[in-house]
PDB file of C-alpha atoms in Angstrom:
ATOM      1  CA  MET A   1      86.818 101.233  98.386  1.00 78.00           C
ATOM      2  CA  LEU A   2      89.133  99.364 100.727  1.00 85.00           C
ATOM      3  CA  PRO A   3      87.522  98.789 104.170  1.00 86.00           C
ATOM      4  CA  THR A   4      88.899 100.859 107.055  1.00 88.00           C
ATOM      5  CA  GLU A   5      90.282  97.840 108.940  1.00 90.00           C
ATOM      6  CA  ASN A   6      92.350  96.920 105.859  1.00 91.00           C
ATOM      7  CA  ARG A   7      94.056 100.284 105.460  1.00 93.00           C
ATOM      8  CA  LEU A   8      97.676 100.822 106.386  1.00 92.00           C
ATOM      9  CA  ARG A   9      98.039 104.232 108.033  1.00 92.00           C
ATOM     10  CA  ARG A  10     100.974 104.353 110.437  1.00 94.00           C
ATOM     11  CA  ARG A  11     104.385 105.428 109.201  1.00 95.00           C
ATOM     12  CA  GLU A  12     106.040 102.630 111.220  1.00 94.00           C
ATOM     13  CA  ASP A  13     103.882 100.018 109.481  1.00 92.00           C
ATOM     14  CA  PHE A  14     104.827 101.335 106.044  1.00 94.00           C
ATOM     15  CA  ALA A  15     108.495 101.253 107.065  1.00 95.00           C
ATOM     16  CA  THR A  16     108.182  97.698 108.404  1.00 93.00           C
ATOM     17  CA  ALA A  17     106.631  96.425 105.180  1.00 93.00           C
ATOM     18  CA  VAL A  18     109.199  98.145 102.972  1.00 94.00           C
ATOM     19  CA  ARG A  19     112.326  97.409 105.024  1.00 95.00           C
ATOM     20  CA  ARG A  20     111.596  93.935 106.370  1.00 94.00           C
ATOM     21  CA  GLY A  21     109.274  92.527 103.738  1.00 92.00           C
ATOM     22  CA  ARG A  22     109.809  90.917 100.369  1.00 94.00           C
ATOM     23  CA  ARG A  23     109.214  92.824  97.156  1.00 94.00           C
ATOM     24  CA  ALA A  24     108.235  92.189  93.570  1.00 95.00           C
ATOM     25  CA  GLY A  25     108.596  94.799  90.871  1.00 94.00           C
ATOM     26  CA  ARG A  26     106.704  95.284  87.629  1.00 95.00           C
ATOM     27  CA  PRO A  27     106.861  98.112  85.052  1.00 93.00           C
ATOM     28  CA  ALA A  28     104.111 100.199  86.686  1.00 94.00           C
ATOM     29  CA  LEU A  29     104.462  99.302  90.370  1.00 96.00           C
ATOM     30  CA  VAL A  30     106.386  97.594  93.151  1.00 96.00           C
ATOM     31  CA  VAL A  31     104.649  95.530  95.847  1.00 96.00           C
ATOM     32  CA  HIS A  32     106.226  95.107  99.289  1.00 96.00           C
ATOM     33  CA  LEU A  33     104.850  92.303 101.490  1.00 95.00           C
ATOM     34  CA  ARG A  34     105.532  91.559 105.150  1.00 94.00           C
ATOM     35  CA  SER A  35     103.732  88.240 105.658  1.00 87.00           C
ATOM     36  CA  GLY A  36     101.850  87.491 108.851  1.00 75.00           C
ATOM     37  CA  ALA A  37     103.482  90.262 110.836  1.00 50.00           C
ATOM     38  CA  THR A  38     101.930  90.608 114.265  1.00 54.00           C
ATOM     39  CA  ASP A  39     100.238  93.917 114.923  1.00 52.00           C
ATOM     40  CA  PRO A  40     101.479  95.464 118.184  1.00 54.00           C
ATOM     41  CA  HIS A  41      98.607  97.973 118.085  1.00 57.00           C
ATOM     42  CA  ALA A  42      95.775  95.410 118.016  1.00 55.00           C
ATOM     43  CA  PRO A  43      94.372  94.363 121.388  1.00 60.00           C
ATOM     44  CA  GLY A  44      93.408  90.780 122.154  1.00 59.00           C
ATOM     45  CA  GLU A  45      94.436  87.414 120.804  1.00 61.00           C
ATOM     46  CA  SER A  46      92.599  87.482 117.456  1.00 74.00           C
ATOM     47  CA  ALA A  47      94.572  87.506 114.222  1.00 77.00           C
ATOM     48  CA  PRO A  48      94.862  91.057 112.877  1.00 88.00           C
ATOM     49  CA  PRO A  49      93.475  91.744 109.397  1.00 91.00           C
ATOM     50  CA  THR A  50      95.672  92.180 106.360  1.00 92.00           C
ATOM     51  CA  ARG A  51      96.385  95.857 105.796  1.00 94.00           C
ATOM     52  CA  ALA A  52      97.411  97.596 102.575  1.00 95.00           C
ATOM     53  CA  GLY A  53      98.856 101.023 101.901  1.00 96.00           C
ATOM     54  CA  PHE A  54      99.764 102.933  98.760  1.00 96.00           C
ATOM     55  CA  VAL A  55     102.647 105.238  97.859  1.00 96.00           C
ATOM     56  CA  VAL A  56     102.167 107.431  94.798  1.00 96.00           C
ATOM     57  CA  SER A  57     104.833 110.110  94.447  1.00 95.00           C
ATOM     58  CA  LYS A  58     104.865 113.285  92.365  1.00 96.00           C
ATOM     59  CA  ALA A  59     106.965 111.438  89.777  1.00 96.00           C
ATOM     60  CA  VAL A  60     103.747 109.661  88.726  1.00 96.00           C
ATOM     61  CA  GLY A  61     102.072 112.929  87.728  1.00 95.00           C
ATOM     62  CA  GLY A  62     100.029 115.825  89.018  1.00 96.00           C
ATOM     63  CA  ALA A  63      97.504 115.627  91.835  1.00 97.00           C
ATOM     64  CA  VAL A  64      94.648 114.460  89.613  1.00 97.00           C
ATOM     65  CA  VAL A  65      96.739 111.670  88.078  1.00 96.00           C
ATOM     66  CA  ARG A  66      98.089 110.563  91.486  1.00 96.00           C
ATOM     67  CA  ASN A  67      94.611 110.409  93.009  1.00 96.00           C
ATOM     68  CA  ASN A  68      93.311 108.478  90.019  1.00 96.00           C
ATOM     69  CA  VAL A  69      96.147 105.928  90.337  1.00 96.00           C
ATOM     70  CA  LYS A  70      95.505 105.569  94.095  1.00 95.00           C
ATOM     71  CA  ARG A  71      91.794 105.055  93.484  1.00 95.00           C
ATOM     72  CA  ARG A  72      92.471 102.360  90.892  1.00 95.00           C
ATOM     73  CA  LEU A  73      94.985 100.571  93.110  1.00 95.00           C
ATOM     74  CA  ARG A  74      92.641 100.631  96.129  1.00 94.00           C
ATOM     75  CA  HIS A  75      89.865  99.167  93.996  1.00 95.00           C
ATOM     76  CA  LEU A  76      92.134  96.417  92.662  1.00 95.00           C
ATOM     77  CA  MET A  77      93.476  95.572  96.117  1.00 94.00           C
ATOM     78  CA  ARG A  78      89.972  95.317  97.596  1.00 93.00           C
ATOM     79  CA  ASP A  79      89.338  92.205  95.498  1.00 92.00           C
ATOM     80  CA  ARG A  80      92.726  90.669  96.349  1.00 92.00           C
ATOM     81  CA  ILE A  81      93.042  91.379 100.086  1.00 93.00           C
ATOM     82  CA  ASP A  82      91.807  87.894 101.012  1.00 91.00           C
ATOM     83  CA  LEU A  83      94.760  86.267  99.221  1.00 90.00           C
ATOM     84  CA  PHE A  84      97.173  87.337 101.962  1.00 91.00           C
ATOM     85  CA  PRO A  85      97.788  85.577 105.282  1.00 90.00           C
ATOM     86  CA  PRO A  86      96.166  87.322 108.284  1.00 91.00           C
ATOM     87  CA  GLY A  87      98.289  90.095 109.729  1.00 91.00           C
ATOM     88  CA  SER A  88     100.171  90.819 106.509  1.00 93.00           C
ATOM     89  CA  LEU A  89     101.342  94.318 105.674  1.00 95.00           C
ATOM     90  CA  VAL A  90     101.239  95.240 101.975  1.00 95.00           C
ATOM     91  CA  VAL A  91     102.616  98.419 100.427  1.00 96.00           C
ATOM     92  CA  VAL A  92     101.980  99.110  96.744  1.00 96.00           C
ATOM     93  CA  ARG A  93     104.352 101.753  95.359  1.00 97.00           C
ATOM     94  CA  ALA A  94     103.390 103.245  92.006  1.00 97.00           C
ATOM     95  CA  LEU A  95     106.239 103.948  89.585  1.00 96.00           C
ATOM     96  CA  PRO A  96     106.256 106.871  87.120  1.00 95.00           C
ATOM     97  CA  GLY A  97     104.718 104.686  84.376  1.00 92.00           C
ATOM     98  CA  ALA A  98     101.591 104.064  86.472  1.00 95.00           C
ATOM     99  CA  GLY A  99     100.171 107.455  85.545  1.00 93.00           C
ATOM    100  CA  ASP A 100      99.967 106.454  81.872  1.00 94.00           C
ATOM    101  CA  ALA A 101      98.814 102.870  82.528  1.00 94.00           C
ATOM    102  CA  ASP A 102      95.154 101.989  82.158  1.00 93.00           C
ATOM    103  CA  HIS A 103      93.144  99.974  84.678  1.00 94.00           C
ATOM    104  CA  ALA A 104      93.822  96.660  82.910  1.00 95.00           C
ATOM    105  CA  GLN A 105      97.595  97.239  82.844  1.00 96.00           C
ATOM    106  CA  LEU A 106      97.662  98.076  86.563  1.00 96.00           C
ATOM    107  CA  ALA A 107      95.633  94.922  87.246  1.00 96.00           C
ATOM    108  CA  ARG A 108      98.067  92.764  85.218  1.00 96.00           C
ATOM    109  CA  ASP A 109     101.100  94.250  86.973  1.00 96.00           C
ATOM    110  CA  LEU A 110      99.527  93.851  90.411  1.00 95.00           C
ATOM    111  CA  ASP A 111      98.525  90.244  89.705  1.00 95.00           C
ATOM    112  CA  ALA A 112     102.007  89.391  88.394  1.00 95.00           C
ATOM    113  CA  ALA A 113     103.668  90.901  91.465  1.00 95.00           C
ATOM    114  CA  LEU A 114     101.289  89.082  93.835  1.00 94.00           C
ATOM    115  CA  GLU A 115     101.839  85.834  91.930  1.00 94.00           C
ATOM    116  CA  ARG A 116     105.555  86.175  92.553  1.00 94.00           C
ATOM    117  CA  LEU A 117     105.198  87.085  96.234  1.00 93.00           C
ATOM    118  CA  LEU A 118     102.522  84.538  97.129  1.00 89.00           C
ATOM    119  CA  GLY A 119     103.832  81.679  95.024  1.00 85.00           C
ATOM    120  CA  GLY A 120     100.879  81.147  92.737  1.00 60.00           C
ATOM    121  CA  GLY A 121      98.070  82.252  95.055  1.00 49.00           C
ATOM    122  CA  ALA A 122      97.063  85.278  92.982  1.00 46.00           C
ATOM    123  CA  ARG A 123      94.410  85.308  90.271  1.00 47.00           C
TER     124      ARG A 123
END
């Protein structure tokens, strides 16, 4: 499970990552990244943690399929959250093919998208 401090929850933060960030698309998903964005909600001078959010629409499948895809993506992102600069906002949007993709395919697509966005920093 992704730790609470690394979860993206506010609508404005999702919009910031999608509208102002860079994106990389793969067959099963699209990753939006807003690097090192400062968090206006965090008090103090410390660097805010990287936060990730997930968008899985009804086009992916029914409720069971959508929840399964979200669970897989959260698990995959937990291992990769340290690759991002502090304060980054990451939104992973699942495409309709994600419902049929297995765990390994989602991992390959996520790694390829992160490789493109981070310039070789992904596994």
